[in-house]
Short mmCIF file of C-alpha atoms in Angstrom, two decimals:
data_model
loop_
_atom_site.label_atom_id
_atom_site.label_comp_id
_atom_site.label_asym_id
_atom_site.label_seq_id
_atom_site.Cartn_x
_atom_site.Cartn_y
_atom_site.Cartn_z
CA MET A 1 22.66 45.55 30.80
CA LYS A 2 20.08 43.31 32.41
CA THR A 3 20.67 39.56 32.69
CA PHE A 4 17.70 37.23 32.42
CA LEU A 5 17.80 33.78 33.97
CA LEU A 6 15.61 31.09 32.46
CA SER A 7 13.69 28.77 34.68
CA PRO A 8 14.38 25.04 34.13
CA LEU A 9 10.94 24.68 32.50
CA SER A 10 11.54 27.61 30.12
CA ALA A 11 14.95 26.24 29.17
CA ALA A 12 13.42 22.85 28.42
CA VAL A 13 10.73 24.43 26.26
CA LEU A 14 13.33 26.38 24.27
CA ALA A 15 15.48 23.29 23.83
CA LEU A 16 12.48 21.37 22.55
CA ALA A 17 11.57 24.18 20.16
CA ALA A 18 15.13 24.24 18.82
CA SER A 19 15.03 20.48 18.37
CA VAL A 20 11.73 20.63 16.47
CA SER A 21 12.87 23.50 14.24
CA ALA A 22 16.06 21.59 13.38
CA GLN A 23 14.18 18.43 12.51
CA ASN A 24 15.33 16.82 9.29
CA ALA A 25 13.77 14.12 7.14
CA ILE A 26 16.51 11.70 8.15
CA ASP A 27 15.42 12.02 11.79
CA ILE A 28 11.87 10.77 11.13
CA LYS A 29 11.20 7.13 11.87
CA PRO A 30 8.15 4.96 11.17
CA SER A 31 5.83 3.53 13.79
CA PRO A 32 5.74 -0.26 14.30
CA GLN A 33 2.29 -0.23 12.66
CA GLN A 34 3.70 1.47 9.56
CA THR A 35 6.58 -0.95 9.05
CA ALA A 36 4.21 -3.90 9.57
CA TRP A 37 1.83 -2.41 6.98
CA GLN A 38 4.67 -1.86 4.49
CA ASP A 39 5.58 -5.54 4.76
CA LEU A 40 2.11 -6.45 3.43
CA GLU A 41 3.07 -4.94 0.04
CA ILE A 42 -0.12 -5.80 -1.89
CA GLY A 43 -3.74 -5.07 -1.00
CA VAL A 44 -7.03 -4.88 -2.87
CA ILE A 45 -9.86 -2.39 -2.67
CA ILE A 46 -13.32 -3.78 -3.43
CA HIS A 47 -16.02 -1.69 -5.12
CA PHE A 48 -19.55 -3.11 -4.95
CA GLY A 49 -22.82 -1.20 -4.58
CA THR A 50 -25.70 0.37 -6.47
CA ASN A 51 -23.32 1.39 -9.27
CA THR A 52 -22.76 -2.30 -9.95
CA PHE A 53 -26.39 -2.64 -11.02
CA LEU A 54 -26.59 0.62 -12.98
CA ASP A 55 -23.51 0.29 -15.22
CA ARG A 56 -21.83 3.42 -13.87
CA GLU A 57 -18.87 4.60 -11.81
CA TRP A 58 -20.38 7.58 -10.01
CA GLY A 59 -23.65 7.37 -8.15
CA ASP A 60 -25.63 10.52 -7.37
CA GLY A 61 -27.46 9.16 -4.33
CA THR A 62 -30.86 8.93 -6.04
CA ALA A 63 -30.83 5.19 -6.85
CA GLY A 64 -33.44 3.33 -4.79
CA PRO A 65 -32.16 0.70 -2.33
CA LYS A 66 -34.13 -1.94 -4.21
CA VAL A 67 -31.56 -1.65 -7.03
CA PHE A 68 -29.11 -3.56 -4.86
CA ASN A 69 -30.13 -7.21 -5.17
CA PRO A 70 -27.25 -9.61 -5.92
CA SER A 71 -28.36 -13.22 -6.30
CA ASN A 72 -25.21 -15.04 -5.20
CA VAL A 73 -22.87 -13.03 -2.99
CA ASP A 74 -19.73 -15.09 -2.38
CA THR A 75 -17.22 -13.12 -0.32
CA ASP A 76 -15.18 -16.27 0.22
CA GLN A 77 -14.65 -16.50 -3.53
CA TRP A 78 -13.45 -12.88 -3.53
CA MET A 79 -10.90 -13.49 -0.82
CA LYS A 80 -9.57 -16.73 -2.28
CA ALA A 81 -8.93 -14.87 -5.55
CA VAL A 82 -7.30 -12.02 -3.64
CA LYS A 83 -4.99 -14.43 -1.84
CA ALA A 84 -4.05 -16.15 -5.11
CA ALA A 85 -2.89 -12.78 -6.42
CA GLY A 86 -0.44 -12.49 -3.52
CA ALA A 87 -2.36 -9.76 -1.70
CA LYS A 88 -2.22 -9.65 2.10
CA TYR A 89 -5.16 -7.37 2.91
CA ALA A 90 -8.51 -6.26 1.54
CA VAL A 91 -10.27 -2.90 1.94
CA LEU A 92 -14.02 -2.86 1.31
CA VAL A 93 -15.75 0.28 0.09
CA ALA A 94 -18.37 0.24 2.85
CA LYS A 95 -19.93 3.50 1.61
CA HIS A 96 -19.15 5.13 -1.72
CA HIS A 97 -20.03 8.69 -2.73
CA ASP A 98 -23.69 7.81 -3.31
CA GLY A 99 -24.11 7.26 0.46
CA PHE A 100 -25.40 3.67 0.15
CA THR A 101 -24.14 1.64 3.12
CA LEU A 102 -23.12 -2.02 2.78
CA TRP A 103 -23.78 -2.59 6.47
CA PRO A 104 -27.07 -2.05 8.35
CA SER A 105 -26.21 1.41 9.65
CA GLU A 106 -28.43 2.78 12.38
CA GLN A 107 -27.81 6.28 11.04
CA THR A 108 -29.66 5.88 7.74
CA ASP A 109 -32.16 3.71 5.91
CA TYR A 110 -30.21 4.17 2.69
CA GLY A 111 -28.35 0.89 2.55
CA VAL A 112 -28.56 -2.87 2.51
CA LYS A 113 -31.16 -2.97 5.28
CA SER A 114 -33.67 -1.38 2.88
CA SER A 115 -32.74 -3.58 -0.07
CA PRO A 116 -34.34 -6.88 -1.10
CA TRP A 117 -30.98 -8.63 -0.72
CA MET A 118 -31.32 -11.18 2.11
CA ASN A 119 -34.67 -9.54 2.92
CA GLY A 120 -32.86 -6.54 4.33
CA LYS A 121 -30.98 -8.67 6.89
CA GLY A 122 -27.64 -8.79 5.10
CA ASP A 123 -24.38 -7.24 6.25
CA LEU A 124 -21.77 -7.22 3.52
CA VAL A 125 -19.10 -5.68 5.73
CA ARG A 126 -19.49 -8.58 8.18
CA MET A 127 -19.35 -11.16 5.40
CA ALA A 128 -16.29 -9.61 3.77
CA ALA A 129 -14.45 -9.18 7.08
CA ASP A 130 -15.11 -12.78 8.12
CA SER A 131 -14.09 -14.17 4.72
CA ALA A 132 -10.91 -12.08 4.65
CA ARG A 133 -9.76 -13.34 8.02
CA ALA A 134 -10.77 -16.93 7.24
CA ASN A 135 -8.42 -16.73 4.26
CA GLY A 136 -5.53 -15.24 6.19
CA LEU A 137 -6.06 -11.67 5.00
CA LYS A 138 -6.24 -8.46 7.00
CA PHE A 139 -9.31 -6.28 6.55
CA GLY A 140 -9.99 -2.56 6.26
CA VAL A 141 -12.76 -0.17 5.21
CA TYR A 142 -13.35 2.85 2.99
CA LEU A 143 -15.94 5.34 4.21
CA SER A 144 -16.46 8.16 1.73
CA PRO A 145 -16.53 11.65 3.28
CA TRP A 146 -18.56 12.87 0.30
CA ASP A 147 -22.18 11.72 0.56
CA ARG A 148 -24.55 12.64 -2.26
CA HIS A 149 -27.64 11.15 -0.60
CA GLU A 150 -27.59 12.17 3.06
CA PRO A 151 -29.57 15.42 3.64
CA LYS A 152 -27.30 16.33 6.56
CA TYR A 153 -24.40 16.81 4.14
CA LYS A 154 -25.62 20.39 3.54
CA ASP A 155 -24.90 21.17 7.20
CA PRO A 156 -21.17 20.52 7.82
CA LYS A 157 -21.51 20.26 11.60
CA ALA A 158 -24.48 17.91 11.48
CA TYR A 159 -22.87 15.79 8.80
CA ASP A 160 -19.57 15.49 10.68
CA GLU A 161 -21.55 14.10 13.62
CA TYR A 162 -23.37 11.71 11.27
CA TYR A 163 -20.06 10.57 9.77
CA LEU A 164 -18.57 10.00 13.23
CA LYS A 165 -21.47 7.76 14.19
CA GLN A 166 -21.04 5.69 11.05
CA LEU A 167 -17.33 5.47 11.74
CA ASP A 168 -18.10 4.26 15.26
CA GLU A 169 -20.23 1.45 13.82
CA LEU A 170 -17.48 0.31 11.49
CA SER A 171 -14.68 0.63 14.02
CA THR A 172 -16.45 -1.20 16.86
CA HIS A 173 -18.33 -4.06 15.18
CA TYR A 174 -15.94 -5.61 12.67
CA GLY A 175 -12.70 -6.45 14.47
CA ASP A 176 -9.26 -4.98 13.91
CA LEU A 177 -9.01 -2.80 10.83
CA ILE A 178 -5.68 -2.72 9.00
CA GLU A 179 -6.51 0.43 7.04
CA PHE A 180 -9.04 3.24 6.95
CA TRP A 181 -9.33 4.87 3.52
CA LEU A 182 -10.17 8.55 3.18
CA ASP A 183 -10.96 9.66 -0.36
CA GLY A 184 -11.19 13.36 -1.18
CA ALA A 185 -13.25 12.93 -4.38
CA GLY A 186 -16.09 15.44 -4.59
CA SER A 187 -14.87 17.41 -1.59
CA ALA A 188 -13.56 20.53 -3.29
CA GLY A 189 -14.31 23.52 -1.09
CA ARG A 190 -15.51 21.36 1.80
CA LYS A 191 -13.59 21.08 5.05
CA TYR A 192 -14.29 18.10 7.28
CA ASP A 193 -13.38 17.85 10.95
CA PHE A 194 -10.65 15.32 10.27
CA ASP A 195 -9.02 15.82 13.67
CA SER A 196 -12.20 14.64 15.40
CA ILE A 197 -12.69 11.84 12.88
CA ILE A 198 -9.22 10.40 13.47
CA ASP A 199 -9.44 10.92 17.23
CA GLU A 200 -12.67 8.92 17.17
CA LEU A 201 -11.11 6.17 15.06
CA ARG A 202 -8.06 5.95 17.33
CA THR A 203 -10.29 5.46 20.35
CA TYR A 204 -11.39 2.06 19.04
CA GLN A 205 -8.76 1.26 16.42
CA PRO A 206 -5.40 2.59 17.68
CA ASN A 207 -3.38 0.54 15.19
CA THR A 208 -5.32 1.29 12.02
CA MET A 209 -3.35 2.95 9.24
CA VAL A 210 -5.12 6.04 7.88
CA PHE A 211 -4.79 6.63 4.14
CA ALA A 212 -5.38 10.06 2.58
CA ASP A 213 -4.04 12.38 -0.07
CA VAL A 214 -1.59 14.84 1.47
CA ALA A 215 -3.81 17.69 0.26
CA LEU A 216 -6.81 16.21 2.06
CA PHE A 217 -5.48 15.45 5.53
CA LYS A 218 -2.18 16.47 7.10
CA TYR A 219 -1.86 13.84 9.82
CA ALA A 220 -2.60 10.59 7.97
CA ASP A 221 -0.26 7.60 8.18
CA LEU A 222 -0.20 6.79 4.44
CA ARG A 223 -0.29 8.87 1.30
CA TRP A 224 -1.67 8.65 -2.22
CA VAL A 225 0.79 8.29 -5.08
CA GLY A 226 -0.96 11.04 -7.05
CA THR A 227 -2.38 9.06 -9.99
CA GLU A 228 -4.30 5.83 -10.59
CA SER A 229 -1.80 4.55 -13.16
CA GLY A 230 -0.19 1.94 -10.91
CA SER A 231 3.24 3.56 -11.03
CA ILE A 232 5.53 5.50 -8.71
CA SER A 233 7.30 7.67 -11.24
CA TYR A 234 9.58 9.54 -8.83
CA GLU A 235 12.16 8.70 -6.17
CA ASP A 236 10.27 7.20 -3.27
CA TRP A 237 11.21 8.86 0.01
CA ASN A 238 8.97 7.80 2.88
CA VAL A 239 9.10 11.15 4.68
CA ILE A 240 6.81 13.81 3.23
CA ASP A 241 7.24 17.52 3.92
CA ARG A 242 4.01 19.50 4.00
CA ALA A 243 4.73 23.18 4.65
CA GLY A 244 7.56 22.30 7.02
CA TYR A 245 5.65 19.53 8.77
CA LEU A 246 7.59 16.26 8.37
CA ARG A 247 5.93 12.90 8.72
CA TRP A 248 6.65 9.29 7.77
CA ARG A 249 3.94 8.53 5.19
CA PRO A 250 4.65 5.62 2.85
CA ILE A 251 3.00 5.55 -0.57
CA GLU A 252 0.00 3.45 -1.53
CA ALA A 253 -0.46 3.32 -5.32
CA ASP A 254 -4.00 2.38 -6.33
CA THR A 255 -5.01 1.13 -9.74
CA PRO A 256 -7.98 -0.96 -10.95
CA LEU A 257 -7.73 -4.48 -12.37
CA HIS A 258 -9.79 -3.22 -15.31
CA LYS A 259 -8.54 -0.21 -17.23
CA LEU A 260 -10.12 3.10 -16.25
CA HIS A 261 -12.87 1.86 -13.95
CA TRP A 262 -13.37 0.51 -10.44
CA PHE A 263 -16.92 -0.91 -10.52
CA TRP A 264 -18.05 -3.90 -12.59
CA HIS A 265 -19.61 -3.22 -15.97
CA PRO A 266 -21.26 -5.75 -18.32
CA ASN A 267 -19.30 -7.10 -21.28
CA ASP A 268 -16.07 -5.37 -20.35
CA GLU A 269 -13.63 -8.29 -20.49
CA ALA A 270 -11.56 -6.30 -23.02
CA THR A 271 -10.63 -3.79 -20.31
CA LEU A 272 -9.00 -6.44 -18.11
CA LYS A 273 -5.30 -5.69 -17.71
CA SER A 274 -2.95 -8.31 -19.09
CA VAL A 275 -0.56 -10.31 -16.93
CA SER A 276 2.40 -8.41 -18.35
CA GLU A 277 0.69 -5.09 -17.56
CA LEU A 278 0.04 -6.21 -13.99
CA VAL A 279 3.63 -7.39 -13.55
CA GLU A 280 4.78 -3.98 -14.76
CA VAL A 281 2.44 -2.39 -12.21
CA TYR A 282 4.00 -4.53 -9.47
CA ASN A 283 7.53 -3.63 -10.53
CA ASN A 284 6.64 0.07 -10.60
CA THR A 285 4.87 0.14 -7.23
CA VAL A 286 6.12 -2.54 -4.83
CA GLY A 287 9.36 -2.52 -6.81
CA HIS A 288 9.67 1.21 -6.22
CA GLY A 289 9.30 0.99 -2.46
CA GLY A 290 5.54 1.53 -2.27
CA GLN A 291 2.37 -0.43 -1.74
CA LEU A 292 0.15 -1.74 -4.52
CA MET A 293 -3.61 -1.32 -3.99
CA LEU A 294 -5.37 -3.21 -6.78
CA GLY A 295 -9.04 -2.50 -7.43
CA ILE A 296 -11.38 -5.47 -7.89
CA ALA A 297 -15.13 -5.52 -8.45
CA PRO A 298 -17.75 -8.26 -8.02
CA ASP A 299 -20.43 -8.46 -10.72
CA ASN A 300 -24.18 -8.01 -10.29
CA THR A 301 -24.55 -11.57 -8.98
CA GLY A 302 -22.12 -10.87 -6.14
CA ARG A 303 -19.21 -12.92 -7.47
CA LEU A 304 -15.97 -11.92 -9.10
CA PRO A 305 -16.11 -12.67 -12.83
CA GLU A 306 -14.22 -15.85 -13.67
CA ALA A 307 -11.95 -13.94 -16.06
CA ASP A 308 -10.94 -11.67 -13.16
CA VAL A 309 -10.35 -14.62 -10.85
CA MET A 310 -8.12 -16.27 -13.44
CA ARG A 311 -6.21 -13.04 -14.12
CA LEU A 312 -5.55 -12.51 -10.40
CA LYS A 313 -4.12 -16.02 -10.13
CA GLU A 314 -2.04 -15.56 -13.27
CA PHE A 315 -0.66 -12.35 -11.81
CA GLY A 316 0.21 -14.00 -8.50
CA ASP A 317 1.86 -16.93 -10.31
CA ALA A 318 3.87 -14.58 -12.53
CA ILE A 319 5.27 -12.69 -9.54
CA LYS A 320 6.17 -15.95 -7.83
CA ARG A 321 7.92 -17.19 -10.96
CA LEU A 322 9.92 -13.98 -11.28
CA TYR A 323 10.91 -13.56 -7.65
CA SER A 324 11.02 -17.03 -6.08
CA HIS A 325 14.39 -18.16 -7.47
CA ASN A 326 16.96 -15.94 -5.82
CA LEU A 327 20.20 -16.79 -7.61
CA ILE A 328 22.32 -15.80 -4.62
CA VAL A 329 20.69 -18.58 -2.60
CA ASP A 330 20.04 -21.08 -5.40
CA GLU A 331 23.63 -20.87 -6.65
CA HIS A 332 25.15 -20.77 -3.14
CA ALA A 333 26.94 -17.45 -3.53
CA LYS A 334 29.29 -16.47 -0.70
CA PRO A 335 29.36 -13.09 1.06
CA ALA A 336 32.54 -11.04 1.21
CA SER A 337 32.39 -11.24 5.02
CA ALA A 338 30.42 -13.35 7.49
CA ASP A 339 28.41 -10.43 8.85
CA GLU A 340 27.06 -9.67 5.37
CA SER A 341 25.30 -13.05 5.28
CA ALA A 342 22.21 -11.54 6.96
CA ALA A 343 21.66 -9.42 3.84
CA ILE A 344 21.73 -12.40 1.43
CA ASP A 345 19.97 -15.14 3.42
CA ASN A 346 16.54 -14.83 1.71
CA ASP A 347 15.05 -13.86 5.09
CA PRO A 348 13.69 -10.29 5.40
CA GLU A 349 13.48 -10.75 9.17
CA THR A 350 17.28 -10.48 9.40
CA PHE A 351 19.39 -7.53 8.34
CA TRP A 352 22.98 -6.40 7.96
CA SER A 353 24.22 -3.05 9.24
CA SER A 354 27.16 -1.10 7.94
CA PRO A 355 29.76 0.09 10.49
CA PRO A 356 28.48 2.75 12.94
CA GLY A 357 28.94 6.27 11.63
CA SER A 358 29.69 5.10 8.11
CA HIS A 359 28.32 6.88 5.05
CA HIS A 360 29.42 4.35 2.45
CA ALA A 361 29.49 0.54 2.42
CA THR A 362 29.11 -2.49 0.17
CA VAL A 363 27.45 -5.90 0.23
CA GLU A 364 29.34 -8.26 -2.07
CA VAL A 365 28.71 -11.84 -3.22
CA THR A 366 30.86 -14.29 -5.15
CA PHE A 367 29.45 -17.21 -7.14
CA ALA A 368 31.24 -20.49 -7.78
CA LYS A 369 30.97 -19.74 -11.51
CA PRO A 370 29.48 -16.90 -13.58
CA VAL A 371 25.70 -16.46 -13.52
CA THR A 372 23.40 -14.45 -15.76
CA PHE A 373 20.76 -12.13 -14.27
CA ASP A 374 18.65 -9.16 -15.33
CA ARG A 375 17.17 -7.80 -12.14
CA ALA A 376 18.17 -7.06 -8.56
CA LEU A 377 16.00 -6.69 -5.47
CA SER A 378 17.14 -4.68 -2.47
CA MET A 379 15.38 -4.03 0.82
CA GLU A 380 16.25 -1.46 3.45
CA TRP A 381 15.51 -2.05 7.14
CA LEU A 382 13.42 1.04 7.86
CA ASN A 383 12.78 0.83 11.62
CA ASP A 384 15.60 3.32 12.14
CA GLY A 385 14.52 5.50 9.21
CA GLN A 386 15.43 5.72 5.52
CA HIS A 387 19.18 6.30 5.26
CA ILE A 388 20.30 5.26 1.76
CA GLN A 389 20.43 8.29 -0.52
CA LYS A 390 22.36 6.87 -3.45
CA TYR A 391 23.42 3.38 -4.45
CA ALA A 392 24.74 1.34 -7.36
CA ILE A 393 24.74 -2.29 -8.44
CA GLU A 394 28.07 -3.35 -9.88
CA ILE A 395 29.70 -6.42 -11.43
CA TYR A 396 33.39 -7.29 -11.47
CA LYS A 397 34.50 -7.70 -15.07
CA ASP A 398 37.82 -7.41 -16.89
CA GLY A 399 39.63 -6.64 -13.66
CA ALA A 400 37.43 -3.73 -12.55
CA TRP A 401 34.02 -2.96 -11.06
CA GLN A 402 31.49 -1.93 -13.70
CA ARG A 403 28.31 -0.11 -12.79
CA ILE A 404 25.05 -1.48 -14.24
CA VAL A 405 22.59 0.49 -12.07
CA GLU A 406 22.82 3.82 -10.28
CA ALA A 407 19.82 5.23 -8.40
CA GLN A 408 18.74 6.98 -5.22
CA ALA A 409 16.08 5.66 -2.83
CA ILE A 410 15.82 1.99 -1.90
CA GLY A 411 13.27 2.17 0.93
CA HIS A 412 11.11 -0.83 1.68
CA LYS A 413 11.90 -2.64 -1.58
CA LYS A 414 13.59 -1.64 -4.82
CA ILE A 415 13.59 -3.78 -7.95
CA ASP A 416 16.06 -2.73 -10.62
CA ILE A 417 15.65 -4.25 -14.08
CA PHE A 418 18.37 -4.07 -16.72
CA ARG A 419 19.76 -5.89 -19.77
CA PRO A 420 21.04 -9.39 -18.87
CA VAL A 421 24.60 -9.45 -17.54
CA THR A 422 26.90 -12.33 -16.63
CA ALA A 423 29.27 -12.12 -13.68
CA GLN A 424 30.85 -14.09 -10.87
CA ARG A 425 31.20 -11.19 -8.42
CA VAL A 426 28.38 -8.72 -7.76
CA ARG A 427 27.94 -6.00 -5.17
CA LEU A 428 25.40 -3.55 -3.85
CA ASN A 429 27.40 -0.36 -3.43
CA LEU A 430 25.88 2.11 -0.99
CA LEU A 431 27.41 5.29 -2.35
CA SER A 432 25.86 7.77 0.09
CA THR A 433 24.02 7.17 3.35
CA THR A 434 23.02 9.60 6.06
CA SER A 435 24.37 7.24 8.72
CA GLU A 436 24.99 3.52 9.00
CA ALA A 437 22.70 1.71 6.56
CA HIS A 438 20.68 -1.44 7.17
CA ILE A 439 20.00 -3.99 4.42
CA ARG A 440 17.35 -6.66 4.89
CA GLU A 441 17.90 -8.33 1.53
CA PHE A 442 20.02 -8.16 -1.61
CA GLN A 443 18.79 -10.65 -4.23
CA LEU A 444 19.41 -11.39 -7.91
CA PHE A 445 17.02 -12.90 -10.46
CA SER A 446 16.81 -13.92 -14.08
CA ASP A 447 13.67 -13.59 -16.17
CA ASN A 448 14.10 -16.93 -17.91
CA PRO A 449 11.44 -19.65 -18.23
CA ASP A 450 12.77 -21.66 -15.30
CA GLY A 451 13.78 -18.60 -13.27
CA ARG A 452 17.45 -19.67 -13.28
CA ARG A 453 20.43 -19.52 -15.59
CA PRO A 454 19.93 -19.70 -19.35
#
């Protein structure tokens, strides 16, 4: 029998291959850019273009540039309204499927430079980017792969080069981009050179988060929730498995402020979502560990309708009212042990860790007297990965622990809502973890008019 000796290099390659093949979801960790993005929690995506002036959602690329002629563009008004809603970043649809560019692209005449707006000298991407940053918001762009106007689209190779040049313009002239949105609408049967597109983006924007549906692009940083309902209806695990390829890709759940459409339409105030509907959207997206991307749309003057501005503020105020009065802090609850205080200090920058190697742990608080609450907020420190696989929220009553919530993933943030309960001792019971767990926050709230006890 022959004996084969492996060279050191061959042995290393085999060891690496074994490591890769044995990779498990619990081994995948986020990048610093991903955890920073997840902390933003709420963003908006802004639709504004020729469709705004034609009362439609889908442009076919035949509308003349002269259609685009807003009389009073006020990007500062947009961003102030966005900030009032509690959003932390704004993504502008720089080019929708009709191919009309909101910046003076050197690659085409089909855009603002051929419109009567500002005598063809306007740059809406510049205005929006500057206003976003002036209002403390991060800024990103959406550049549609599908282009119904550009003649080069018929030639995939020529169009990919065209798209890259437009991407270069957006990624080199408008500062740091928090997110780059890739939308697969209209692309059935078409394959783009996404590897080259992302390589090009990374050259100039190494920290930009790339959003795409998992079916559209394998290597993106973020993923689509799967619907535009504003709800994450399944357990939210941050690691996605695509044909054996594992990657940390947190969810962004997009939904428009107006029901069923993204662009402005005349006389459509009745489609504006109510405050209670928007709060439910928040609870079912951010409260399910994901990101909320809310669609807003300026009108044909270039301003957000006043009804929309007011609704955004009402939404932001409602979330503040619900989640600003943490009973654990307001009522001076005490942790079961000193090291657990980092999980109940109202500061997401600190975190508590369970004992090394543990697969079960609790965070417990005791109030001076019984308090009534109907929702709990938990946050997992994700830098080391997502480790909590099952948890419960329990109250001590009649001499025993009683379970009021049992669920699986916590992730970035989990909001559990239940019938009001009254208790003096409460705990977050981590029933199953893949290794030691890390809790940034455990908070309790009451949906009463003053946000406190009844």
